[in-house]
Amino acid sequence: MAKRIDVSGLSAYYGSHKAIDDISMTVEPRSVTAFIGPSGCGKSTFLRTLNRMHEVTPGGRVEGKVMLDDENLYGSSVDPVTVRRTVGMVFQRPNPFPTMSIFDNVAAGLRLNGSYKKNELAGVVERSLRGANLWDEVKDRLNKPGSGLSGGQQQRLCIARAIAVEPDVLLMDEPCSALDPISTLAIEDLISELKERFTIVIVTHNMQQAARVSDRTAFFNLAAVGQPGKLIEIDETDRIFSNPSVQATEDYISGRFG
Amino acid sequence: MASTTPADTPPAPPVPGPGSRSTGRLGDKVFLGLSKGSGILLLVIMASIAVFLSYRSVIALSDNEGNFLTTFEWNTAGDPPVFGIAVLLFGTVVSSIVAMVIAVPIAVGIALFISHYAPRRVAAPLAYVVDLLAAVPSIIYGIWGALVLVPYLEGLNSWLDEFFGWTYVFEKTEIGIPRSLFTVGILLAIMILPIVTSVSREVFLQVPRMNEEAALALGATRWEVIRLSVLPFGRSGIISASMLGLGRALGETMAVATVLSPNFLVSLHLLNPGGGTFAQNIAAKFGEANEFGRDALIASGLVLFVLTLLVNGAARLIIARRKEYSGANA
């Protein structure tokens, strides 16, 4: 079930360093929201606050509220482990479990949850691999290690692993930055299909990619190195790329800095 | 210090092929000569040890009236001499197995605690203390074992005998203070704990962050992260760490010689006093043996040498077979 994310007054810290300052935004369900901005502007940090991965970094801590429909992810009784089971994540570099077969990689999340029936497992794995457009390439070697696939295939395997547990939200942290253009295209096509079922948030350095895949785009910036990153504006992607309301956004997307 | 022993250094990366190093510069040539020379020297040393052991062994074995592998006796001064390694092989293997069974799980547990559970200000001192265990000389372990561990184990032995006597292994059929193979195994476990711990710890610390995050992002608890990412990545490291420890346990001499009350019997009742190991037997008898007796002891040393080689070879096979699945290409 895709869910709406509603962030209000969110700041994140590394120790005493404030990485992002007072961010509020709404992410619509069944849509793709892209985060763009120069390096160090905190867009990845912000993404990682949405599934409570920020706090696994030593010294990482968060202030503010992230509502997933009606539930505050930072509520005092919320277990971060449960949050991460409903908010999936795909990383910059493909990271399948190197010791596991392709099948076991996709099944890993289900096995963690423990909420599956043995005879359903194969079906879920096939559905997830089909969902990640990888089934035809790997159906004959499901028992081979996932680390034997190409980079683009590994990344789609990671997407299959993330969607196998039917998360509410799928976070993607520069999922194509380690991939060649063909693999990138395959992932972008996949994102367009996945948004029918999931709420997708994607961080990207590639503005063309943001323009191609996203419905809404958020631009982050920082005043100077060492200053916390801020959300400058969020709007329909078409508007951000044609007629943004803030001058800094226009400077960035037209390549005047960053 | 364990951290300064050569065993702790990671294996050197493979040298690039000959074609890539022929630049003809002086520094390259000198270094090539040095490294090639060191490599050859190592092989020469290994070969000369093997030749020496084999040569002296053949002298002793040709006069042996008993079967070298199956005789339960060590009488090299008799006429004709009768000696065999059955008891020594049994004692060495059994005490080392006991040591491994006790030490490896504990060492992996300590290593996981230091690398993934303990707060940093606890982890560093704890790692240091574990390393310090390796700095204790083995004769000190022997004395401590004989004076402290042996009396202390009497209670444990009667408890094991009472509740687990039905397993045969823990049935105590002889009265006597527990200077047994089981006690030796416990002592060896303590002695190999630091090396197994520190090598495992180093491997666990090298688990790539993205492997752990892969598990975390799926909603894994700390234990599940360890099960999904850390242990699979560290598996071959744990095996090499265990084999390093096993190598030490197999060859340990002074501590065993101090604790064990040796005899030439094979018994699976591990709590019964008695038994012997290769190294302990050589240490106990070498001083007063005649020329022939020494050759016989050298023959037993050759078997220990081969045993250690086999153990290391097996470890390498296990690691190589897992290579496709190892984290090295992640």
Coordinates of C-alpha atoms in Angstrom, one line a residue:
Chain A
M1 CA 0.0 0.0 0.0
A2 CA 1.5 3.3 -1.1
K3 CA 1.4 5.9 1.6
R4 CA 1.8 9.7 1.9
I5 CA 4.8 11.1 3.7
D6 CA 4.4 14.3 5.6
V7 CA 7.6 15.8 7.0
S8 CA 7.5 18.8 9.3
G9 CA 10.3 20.7 11.0
L10 CA 12.9 18.0 10.4
S11 CA 16.6 18.6 11.3
A12 CA 19.3 16.0 11.3
Y13 CA 22.7 16.1 13.0
Y14 CA 26.0 14.2 12.8
G15 CA 27.2 14.7 16.4
S16 CA 27.1 18.5 16.9
H17 CA 27.1 19.2 13.2
K18 CA 23.7 20.1 11.8
A19 CA 23.4 18.5 8.4
I20 CA 19.9 19.6 7.4
D21 CA 17.8 22.3 8.8
D22 CA 14.1 22.5 9.4
I23 CA 12.7 20.7 6.4
S24 CA 9.0 20.3 5.8
M25 CA 7.4 18.7 2.7
T26 CA 4.7 16.4 1.5
V27 CA 5.4 13.4 -0.7
E28 CA 2.3 12.2 -2.6
P29 CA 1.5 8.5 -2.8
R30 CA 2.0 6.6 -6.1
S31 CA 4.3 9.3 -7.5
V32 CA 8.0 9.8 -8.0
T33 CA 9.6 12.7 -6.0
A34 CA 13.1 13.6 -7.0
F35 CA 15.7 15.3 -4.7
I36 CA 18.3 17.4 -6.5
G37 CA 21.0 19.7 -5.3
P38 CA 24.7 20.2 -5.1
S39 CA 27.0 17.7 -3.2
G40 CA 26.7 18.1 0.6
C41 CA 23.3 19.8 0.5
G42 CA 21.9 17.0 2.7
K43 CA 19.5 15.4 0.2
S44 CA 20.9 11.9 1.0
T45 CA 20.9 12.6 4.7
F46 CA 17.3 13.7 4.4
L47 CA 16.4 10.6 2.4
R48 CA 17.9 8.4 5.2
T49 CA 15.8 10.1 7.8
L50 CA 12.7 8.8 6.0
N51 CA 13.4 5.2 7.0
R52 CA 15.4 5.9 10.2
M53 CA 18.7 4.9 8.6
H54 CA 20.3 8.2 9.5
E55 CA 20.6 7.2 13.1
V56 CA 22.7 4.1 12.5
T57 CA 25.6 6.4 11.6
P58 CA 27.5 7.0 14.8
G59 CA 26.4 10.4 16.2
G60 CA 23.4 10.6 13.9
R61 CA 20.3 12.0 15.4
V62 CA 17.1 13.6 14.2
E63 CA 14.6 16.3 15.4
G64 CA 11.1 16.8 13.9
K65 CA 8.3 14.7 12.6
V66 CA 7.9 12.3 9.7
M67 CA 4.3 11.1 9.3
L68 CA 3.6 8.1 7.2
D69 CA -0.1 8.5 6.7
D70 CA -1.2 8.7 10.4
E71 CA 1.9 7.3 12.0
N72 CA 4.9 9.4 13.3
L73 CA 8.0 7.4 12.4
Y74 CA 9.9 9.1 15.2
G75 CA 7.2 8.5 17.8
S76 CA 8.5 7.2 21.1
S77 CA 7.0 3.8 20.8
V78 CA 8.1 3.2 17.2
D79 CA 10.7 0.5 16.6
P80 CA 13.1 1.7 13.8
V81 CA 13.4 -2.0 12.6
T82 CA 9.6 -2.0 11.9
V83 CA 9.9 1.4 10.1
R84 CA 12.6 -0.1 7.8
R85 CA 10.3 -3.0 7.0
T86 CA 7.7 -0.7 5.6
V87 CA 10.0 1.9 4.0
G88 CA 12.4 0.1 1.6
M89 CA 15.6 1.4 0.3
V90 CA 17.9 1.0 -2.7
F91 CA 21.5 2.3 -2.4
Q92 CA 24.0 4.1 -4.6
R93 CA 26.0 1.0 -5.2
P94 CA 24.3 -2.3 -5.8
N95 CA 24.7 -4.3 -2.6
P96 CA 23.2 -7.8 -2.9
F97 CA 24.2 -10.1 -0.1
P98 CA 27.3 -11.5 -1.7
T99 CA 27.1 -14.9 -0.1
M100 CA 23.5 -15.6 -1.1
S101 CA 22.0 -16.9 -4.3
I102 CA 19.7 -14.7 -6.4
F103 CA 16.7 -16.4 -5.0
D104 CA 17.8 -16.0 -1.4
N105 CA 18.6 -12.4 -1.9
V106 CA 15.0 -11.7 -3.0
A107 CA 13.6 -13.9 -0.2
A108 CA 15.8 -12.3 2.5
G109 CA 13.4 -9.7 3.5
L110 CA 10.5 -12.1 3.7
R111 CA 12.5 -14.5 5.8
L112 CA 13.3 -11.7 8.2
N113 CA 9.7 -10.8 8.6
G114 CA 8.9 -14.5 9.1
S115 CA 5.4 -13.7 7.8
Y116 CA 5.3 -15.9 4.7
K117 CA 4.1 -19.4 3.8
K118 CA 6.8 -21.7 2.4
N119 CA 4.9 -22.6 -0.7
E120 CA 4.3 -18.9 -1.5
L121 CA 8.0 -18.0 -1.3
A122 CA 8.8 -19.0 -4.9
G123 CA 5.8 -17.1 -6.2
V124 CA 6.8 -13.9 -4.4
V125 CA 10.4 -14.2 -5.6
E126 CA 9.2 -14.6 -9.2
R127 CA 6.8 -11.8 -8.9
S128 CA 9.4 -9.5 -7.4
L129 CA 12.0 -10.4 -10.0
R130 CA 9.4 -9.8 -12.8
G131 CA 8.5 -6.5 -11.1
A132 CA 12.2 -5.5 -11.3
N133 CA 12.3 -6.6 -15.0
L134 CA 15.0 -9.1 -14.1
W135 CA 13.1 -12.4 -14.2
D136 CA 13.9 -13.4 -17.9
E137 CA 17.6 -12.7 -17.3
V138 CA 18.0 -14.8 -14.2
K139 CA 15.2 -17.4 -14.2
D140 CA 17.7 -20.2 -15.2
R141 CA 20.2 -19.4 -12.5
L142 CA 18.3 -18.5 -9.4
N143 CA 20.7 -20.6 -7.3
K144 CA 23.8 -18.8 -8.5
P145 CA 25.3 -16.0 -6.3
G146 CA 23.8 -12.6 -6.8
S147 CA 27.3 -11.1 -6.9
G148 CA 27.9 -12.8 -10.3
L149 CA 25.5 -10.5 -12.1
S150 CA 26.4 -7.3 -13.9
G151 CA 26.2 -4.0 -12.0
G152 CA 22.8 -3.1 -13.6
Q153 CA 21.4 -6.5 -12.9
Q154 CA 22.6 -6.4 -9.3
Q155 CA 20.9 -3.0 -8.9
R156 CA 17.6 -4.5 -10.2
L157 CA 18.1 -7.5 -7.9
C158 CA 18.3 -5.0 -5.0
I159 CA 15.1 -3.4 -6.2
A160 CA 13.5 -6.8 -6.4
R161 CA 14.7 -7.5 -2.8
A162 CA 13.2 -4.2 -1.6
I163 CA 9.8 -4.6 -3.3
A164 CA 9.5 -8.3 -2.3
V165 CA 8.3 -7.2 1.2
E166 CA 5.7 -4.9 -0.4
P167 CA 6.9 -1.7 1.4
D168 CA 4.7 1.4 1.6
V169 CA 7.5 3.6 0.3
L170 CA 10.6 3.0 -1.8
L171 CA 13.6 5.2 -1.2
M172 CA 16.4 5.3 -3.9
D173 CA 19.7 7.0 -3.1
E174 CA 21.3 7.8 -6.5
P175 CA 20.4 4.3 -7.8
C176 CA 22.0 4.8 -11.2
S177 CA 25.2 6.7 -10.4
A178 CA 27.3 3.5 -10.6
L179 CA 25.7 2.2 -13.7
D180 CA 26.2 2.6 -17.5
P181 CA 23.6 4.4 -19.6
I182 CA 21.8 1.3 -20.8
S183 CA 21.4 -0.1 -17.3
T184 CA 20.3 3.4 -16.2
L185 CA 17.6 3.4 -18.8
A186 CA 16.4 0.0 -17.6
I187 CA 16.2 1.3 -14.0
E188 CA 14.4 4.5 -15.1
D189 CA 11.8 2.5 -17.0
L190 CA 11.4 0.3 -14.0
I191 CA 10.8 3.4 -11.7
S192 CA 8.0 4.5 -14.0
E193 CA 6.3 1.1 -13.6
L194 CA 6.9 0.9 -9.9
K195 CA 5.2 4.2 -9.1
E196 CA 1.9 2.6 -10.0
R197 CA 2.3 0.6 -6.7
F198 CA 4.7 2.5 -4.5
T199 CA 5.5 6.0 -3.2
I200 CA 9.0 6.6 -4.6
V201 CA 11.6 9.1 -3.5
I202 CA 14.8 9.3 -5.5
V203 CA 18.0 11.2 -4.9
T204 CA 19.8 12.0 -8.1
H205 CA 22.8 14.1 -9.3
N206 CA 21.5 13.8 -12.8
M207 CA 19.0 16.6 -13.6
Q208 CA 17.9 15.0 -16.8
Q209 CA 17.1 11.9 -14.8
A210 CA 15.0 13.9 -12.4
A211 CA 13.2 15.5 -15.3
R212 CA 12.6 12.2 -17.0
V213 CA 11.3 10.1 -14.1
S214 CA 9.8 12.3 -11.4
D215 CA 6.4 14.0 -11.0
R216 CA 7.6 16.4 -8.4
T217 CA 11.1 17.7 -7.7
A218 CA 12.7 19.2 -4.6
F219 CA 15.7 21.4 -4.8
F220 CA 18.1 21.4 -1.8
N221 CA 20.9 23.9 -1.3
L222 CA 23.4 25.0 1.4
A223 CA 24.5 28.6 2.1
A224 CA 28.2 27.6 2.4
V225 CA 30.3 24.6 3.1
G226 CA 29.8 23.5 6.7
Q227 CA 26.3 25.1 6.8
P228 CA 23.3 22.9 7.1
G229 CA 21.4 22.0 3.9
K230 CA 18.0 23.5 3.3
L231 CA 15.0 22.7 1.2
I232 CA 14.8 25.6 -1.3
E233 CA 11.6 24.6 -3.0
I234 CA 9.5 21.6 -4.1
D235 CA 7.1 21.8 -7.0
E236 CA 5.8 19.9 -10.1
T237 CA 8.9 18.8 -12.0
D238 CA 7.7 20.6 -15.1
R239 CA 7.6 23.9 -13.2
I240 CA 10.9 23.4 -11.5
F241 CA 12.6 22.8 -14.8
S242 CA 10.8 25.5 -16.8
N243 CA 9.8 28.3 -14.4
P244 CA 11.1 27.8 -10.8
S245 CA 10.0 30.3 -8.2
V246 CA 13.4 30.7 -6.6
Q247 CA 16.4 32.2 -8.5
A248 CA 18.9 29.7 -6.9
T249 CA 16.9 26.8 -8.4
E250 CA 17.1 28.3 -11.9
D251 CA 20.8 29.0 -11.5
Y252 CA 21.4 25.4 -10.5
I253 CA 19.3 23.6 -13.2
S254 CA 20.7 25.9 -15.9
G255 CA 24.2 24.9 -14.7
R256 CA 25.4 28.2 -13.3
F257 CA 26.7 26.5 -10.2
G258 CA 26.8 23.0 -8.6
Chain B
M1 CA 51.5 -8.9 21.7
A2 CA 49.2 -10.7 19.4
S3 CA 48.8 -7.7 17.2
T4 CA 52.5 -7.8 16.3
T5 CA 52.7 -11.5 15.4
P6 CA 53.1 -12.1 11.7
A7 CA 50.0 -14.3 11.8
D8 CA 47.8 -11.2 12.3
T9 CA 48.9 -9.5 9.1
P10 CA 46.5 -9.9 6.2
P11 CA 47.7 -12.1 3.3
A12 CA 49.7 -10.1 0.8
P13 CA 47.9 -9.3 -2.5
P14 CA 49.0 -11.4 -5.4
V15 CA 52.0 -10.1 -7.2
P16 CA 51.3 -8.9 -10.8
G17 CA 52.6 -11.1 -13.6
P18 CA 56.2 -10.9 -14.7
G19 CA 55.4 -8.8 -17.7
S20 CA 54.3 -5.9 -15.6
R21 CA 57.5 -5.4 -13.6
S22 CA 60.2 -5.5 -16.1
T23 CA 60.9 -1.7 -16.2
G24 CA 64.7 -2.3 -15.9
R25 CA 65.2 0.3 -13.3
L26 CA 67.6 -0.3 -10.5
G27 CA 65.1 -0.1 -7.6
D28 CA 62.8 -2.6 -9.4
K29 CA 65.7 -5.0 -9.9
V30 CA 66.8 -4.8 -6.3
F31 CA 63.4 -5.3 -5.0
L32 CA 62.6 -8.1 -7.4
G33 CA 65.8 -9.8 -6.3
L34 CA 65.0 -9.3 -2.6
S35 CA 61.5 -10.6 -2.8
K36 CA 62.4 -13.5 -5.1
G37 CA 65.2 -14.3 -2.7
S38 CA 62.9 -14.3 0.3
G39 CA 60.5 -16.5 -1.4
I40 CA 63.1 -19.0 -2.4
L41 CA 64.7 -18.9 1.1
L42 CA 61.3 -19.8 2.6
L43 CA 61.0 -22.8 0.3
V44 CA 64.5 -23.9 1.1
I45 CA 63.9 -23.7 4.8
M46 CA 60.7 -25.7 4.5
A47 CA 62.3 -28.3 2.3
S48 CA 65.3 -28.7 4.6
I49 CA 63.1 -29.2 7.7
A50 CA 61.2 -31.9 5.8
V51 CA 64.4 -33.6 4.6
F52 CA 66.0 -33.5 8.1
L53 CA 62.9 -34.9 9.7
S54 CA 62.5 -37.6 7.1
Y55 CA 66.1 -38.6 7.1
R56 CA 66.3 -39.1 10.9
S57 CA 62.9 -40.7 11.0
V58 CA 63.9 -43.3 8.4
I59 CA 66.9 -44.3 10.6
A60 CA 64.6 -44.8 13.6
L61 CA 61.8 -46.5 11.8
S62 CA 64.0 -49.1 10.1
D63 CA 64.9 -50.6 13.5
N64 CA 61.4 -50.3 15.0
E65 CA 59.9 -53.7 16.0
G66 CA 56.5 -52.3 16.6
N67 CA 54.1 -50.8 14.1
F68 CA 54.8 -47.1 14.1
L69 CA 51.2 -46.1 13.6
T70 CA 49.4 -48.6 15.9
T71 CA 51.7 -49.5 18.8
F72 CA 50.6 -48.3 22.2
E73 CA 54.1 -48.1 23.6
W74 CA 57.2 -45.9 23.6
N75 CA 60.2 -48.0 24.4
T76 CA 63.2 -46.8 22.4
A77 CA 65.8 -48.0 24.9
G78 CA 64.7 -51.6 24.8
D79 CA 66.2 -54.4 22.6
P80 CA 64.6 -54.6 20.2
P81 CA 63.1 -51.0 20.4
V82 CA 59.3 -50.8 20.2
F83 CA 57.5 -47.5 19.7
G84 CA 54.4 -46.1 18.1
I85 CA 52.4 -42.9 17.8
A86 CA 48.9 -44.1 18.3
V87 CA 48.5 -42.6 21.8
L88 CA 50.2 -39.3 20.8
L89 CA 48.1 -38.9 17.7
F90 CA 45.0 -39.6 19.6
G91 CA 45.9 -37.2 22.5
T92 CA 47.0 -34.4 20.2
V93 CA 43.9 -34.6 18.1
V94 CA 41.5 -35.0 20.9
S95 CA 42.9 -32.2 23.1
S96 CA 42.9 -29.9 20.1
I97 CA 39.3 -30.7 19.2
V98 CA 38.2 -30.0 22.8
A99 CA 40.1 -26.7 22.6
M100 CA 38.5 -25.8 19.3
V101 CA 35.0 -26.7 20.4
I102 CA 35.4 -24.5 23.5
A103 CA 37.4 -21.6 22.0
V104 CA 36.0 -20.9 18.6
P105 CA 32.4 -20.1 19.7
I106 CA 33.6 -18.0 22.6
A107 CA 36.2 -16.2 20.4
V108 CA 33.6 -15.4 17.7
G109 CA 31.3 -14.2 20.4
I110 CA 33.9 -11.9 21.9
A111 CA 34.9 -10.7 18.5
L112 CA 31.3 -9.8 17.6
F113 CA 30.8 -8.1 20.9
I114 CA 33.9 -6.0 20.4
S115 CA 33.2 -5.2 16.7
H116 CA 29.4 -4.8 16.7
Y117 CA 27.9 -4.5 20.2
A118 CA 30.2 -2.8 22.7
P119 CA 30.3 1.0 22.9
R120 CA 33.7 2.2 21.6
R121 CA 35.1 3.2 24.9
V122 CA 34.5 -0.4 26.1
A123 CA 35.6 -2.1 22.9
A124 CA 39.1 -0.8 22.7
P125 CA 40.3 -1.7 26.2
L126 CA 38.5 -5.1 25.9
A127 CA 40.3 -5.9 22.6
Y128 CA 43.6 -4.9 24.3
V129 CA 43.0 -7.2 27.3
V130 CA 42.2 -10.1 24.9
D131 CA 45.4 -9.4 23.0
L132 CA 47.3 -9.4 26.3
L133 CA 46.3 -13.0 26.9
A134 CA 48.5 -13.9 24.0
A135 CA 51.5 -12.2 25.7
V136 CA 51.4 -14.7 28.6
P137 CA 54.2 -17.2 28.1
S138 CA 53.0 -20.8 27.7
I139 CA 54.9 -22.1 30.8
I140 CA 53.0 -19.6 32.9
Y141 CA 49.8 -21.1 31.5
G142 CA 51.2 -24.5 32.4
I143 CA 51.9 -23.5 36.0
W144 CA 48.6 -21.8 36.4
G145 CA 46.9 -24.8 34.8
A146 CA 48.5 -27.2 37.1
L147 CA 48.1 -25.2 40.3
V148 CA 44.8 -23.4 39.8
L149 CA 42.8 -25.0 36.9
V150 CA 43.4 -28.6 37.8
P151 CA 42.1 -28.5 41.4
Y152 CA 39.3 -26.2 40.3
L153 CA 38.2 -28.6 37.6
E154 CA 37.7 -31.5 40.0
G155 CA 34.2 -30.1 40.8
L156 CA 33.3 -29.7 37.2
N157 CA 34.6 -33.2 36.4
S158 CA 32.4 -34.9 39.0
W159 CA 29.4 -32.8 37.8
L160 CA 30.0 -33.8 34.2
D161 CA 30.5 -37.4 35.3
E162 CA 27.3 -37.3 37.3
F163 CA 25.0 -35.7 34.7
F164 CA 26.7 -36.5 31.4
G165 CA 28.4 -39.8 32.3
W166 CA 26.0 -41.6 30.0
T167 CA 27.7 -40.0 27.0
Y168 CA 30.7 -42.2 27.7
V169 CA 33.1 -39.3 26.8
F170 CA 32.3 -37.7 30.2
E171 CA 32.3 -40.9 32.2
K172 CA 35.1 -40.9 34.7
T173 CA 36.2 -44.4 35.4
E174 CA 39.5 -43.7 37.2
I175 CA 40.1 -41.9 40.5
G176 CA 42.7 -39.2 40.4
I177 CA 43.2 -35.5 40.0
P178 CA 42.1 -34.4 36.6
R179 CA 45.4 -34.1 34.8
S180 CA 43.5 -35.3 31.7
L181 CA 43.2 -34.5 28.0
F182 CA 40.0 -32.7 28.8
T183 CA 41.8 -30.3 31.2
V184 CA 44.5 -29.9 28.6
G185 CA 41.8 -29.0 26.0
I186 CA 40.4 -26.3 28.3
L187 CA 43.8 -24.8 28.9
L188 CA 44.6 -24.9 25.2
A189 CA 41.2 -23.2 24.5
I190 CA 42.2 -20.3 26.8
M191 CA 45.6 -20.1 25.1
I192 CA 44.2 -19.9 21.5
L193 CA 41.4 -17.6 22.4
P194 CA 43.3 -14.4 21.8
I195 CA 44.5 -15.3 18.3
V196 CA 41.1 -16.6 17.2
T197 CA 39.4 -13.5 18.7
S198 CA 41.7 -10.9 17.2
V199 CA 41.8 -12.4 13.7
S200 CA 38.0 -12.7 13.7
R201 CA 37.6 -9.2 15.1
E202 CA 39.7 -7.8 12.3
V203 CA 37.6 -9.6 9.7
F204 CA 34.3 -8.5 11.2
L205 CA 35.5 -4.9 11.2
Q206 CA 36.2 -5.1 7.5
V207 CA 32.6 -6.0 6.6
P208 CA 31.7 -3.3 4.0
R209 CA 29.3 -0.7 5.4
M210 CA 27.0 -1.2 2.4
N211 CA 26.6 -4.9 3.2
E212 CA 25.4 -4.1 6.7
E213 CA 23.2 -1.4 5.4
A214 CA 21.6 -3.8 2.9
A215 CA 20.4 -5.9 5.9
L216 CA 19.5 -2.9 8.0
A217 CA 17.3 -1.4 5.2
L218 CA 15.4 -4.6 5.0
G219 CA 14.4 -4.2 8.6
A220 CA 17.0 -6.5 10.2
T221 CA 17.7 -6.3 13.9
R222 CA 21.3 -6.2 15.1
W223 CA 21.5 -9.9 15.4
E224 CA 20.0 -10.4 11.9
V225 CA 22.5 -7.9 10.4
I226 CA 25.2 -10.1 11.9
R227 CA 23.6 -13.3 10.5
L228 CA 22.9 -11.8 7.1
S229 CA 26.0 -9.7 6.5
V230 CA 28.7 -10.1 9.1
L231 CA 29.0 -13.8 9.6
P232 CA 28.8 -14.7 5.8
F233 CA 31.4 -12.1 5.0
G234 CA 33.6 -13.3 7.9
R235 CA 33.2 -17.0 7.3
S236 CA 36.5 -17.7 5.6
G237 CA 38.2 -15.4 8.2
I238 CA 36.7 -17.4 11.0
I239 CA 38.1 -20.5 9.4
S240 CA 41.6 -19.1 9.0
A241 CA 41.5 -17.8 12.5
S242 CA 40.4 -21.2 13.8
M243 CA 43.2 -22.9 11.8
L244 CA 45.8 -20.5 13.2
G245 CA 44.5 -21.4 16.7
L246 CA 44.4 -25.1 15.8
G247 CA 48.0 -24.9 14.7
R248 CA 49.0 -23.5 18.0
A249 CA 47.0 -26.1 19.9
L250 CA 48.5 -29.0 18.0
G251 CA 52.0 -27.8 18.7
E252 CA 51.7 -26.5 22.2
T253 CA 54.4 -28.1 24.4
M254 CA 55.2 -26.6 27.8
A255 CA 51.6 -26.0 29.0
V256 CA 50.6 -29.5 28.1
A257 CA 53.7 -31.1 29.6
T258 CA 53.1 -29.2 32.9
V259 CA 49.5 -30.1 33.2
L260 CA 49.1 -33.7 31.8
S261 CA 50.1 -36.7 33.8
P262 CA 51.2 -38.8 30.8
N263 CA 50.7 -42.4 30.2
F264 CA 50.5 -44.6 27.1
L265 CA 46.9 -45.5 27.0
V266 CA 44.1 -44.4 24.6
S267 CA 40.8 -43.8 26.3
L268 CA 37.7 -42.0 25.1
H269 CA 36.9 -41.3 28.8
L270 CA 38.3 -37.8 28.4
L271 CA 38.1 -37.0 32.1
N272 CA 40.5 -39.8 33.1
P273 CA 44.0 -38.6 33.8
G274 CA 46.6 -39.7 31.3
G275 CA 47.3 -39.6 27.6
G276 CA 50.0 -37.8 25.7
T277 CA 50.6 -35.4 22.8
F278 CA 53.4 -35.3 20.2
A279 CA 55.0 -32.1 21.5
Q280 CA 54.5 -33.1 25.2
N281 CA 56.1 -36.5 24.6
I282 CA 59.1 -35.0 22.8
A283 CA 59.6 -32.4 25.5
A284 CA 59.4 -35.0 28.2
K285 CA 61.7 -37.5 26.6
F286 CA 64.2 -35.6 24.4
G287 CA 66.6 -34.7 27.2
E288 CA 67.3 -38.2 28.5
A289 CA 66.9 -40.1 25.2
N290 CA 69.9 -41.7 23.5
E291 CA 70.7 -41.1 19.8
F292 CA 68.2 -43.7 18.6
G293 CA 65.5 -42.4 21.0
R294 CA 65.9 -38.9 19.6
D295 CA 65.5 -40.2 16.1
A296 CA 62.3 -41.9 17.2
L297 CA 61.1 -38.7 18.7
I298 CA 61.9 -36.9 15.5
A299 CA 59.9 -39.4 13.6
S300 CA 56.9 -38.5 15.8
G301 CA 57.7 -34.8 15.2
L302 CA 57.5 -35.5 11.4
V303 CA 53.9 -36.8 11.9
L304 CA 53.0 -33.6 13.8
F305 CA 54.6 -31.6 10.9
V306 CA 52.5 -33.5 8.3
L307 CA 49.4 -33.2 10.5
T308 CA 49.7 -29.4 10.7
L309 CA 50.3 -29.2 6.9
L310 CA 47.1 -31.3 6.3
V311 CA 45.1 -29.0 8.6
N312 CA 46.3 -25.9 6.8
G313 CA 45.7 -27.5 3.4
A314 CA 42.2 -28.4 4.4
A315 CA 41.6 -24.9 5.6
R316 CA 42.7 -23.5 2.3
L317 CA 40.5 -25.9 0.4
I318 CA 37.5 -24.8 2.5
I319 CA 38.2 -21.2 1.9
A320 CA 38.9 -21.6 -1.8
R321 CA 35.6 -23.6 -2.3
R322 CA 33.7 -20.7 -0.8
K323 CA 35.4 -18.1 -2.9
E324 CA 32.6 -17.6 -5.4
Y325 CA 30.4 -16.7 -2.5
S326 CA 32.9 -14.7 -0.5
G327 CA 32.5 -11.0 0.0
A328 CA 35.7 -10.2 -1.8
N329 CA 34.1 -9.1 -5.0
A330 CA 31.4 -7.0 -3.3

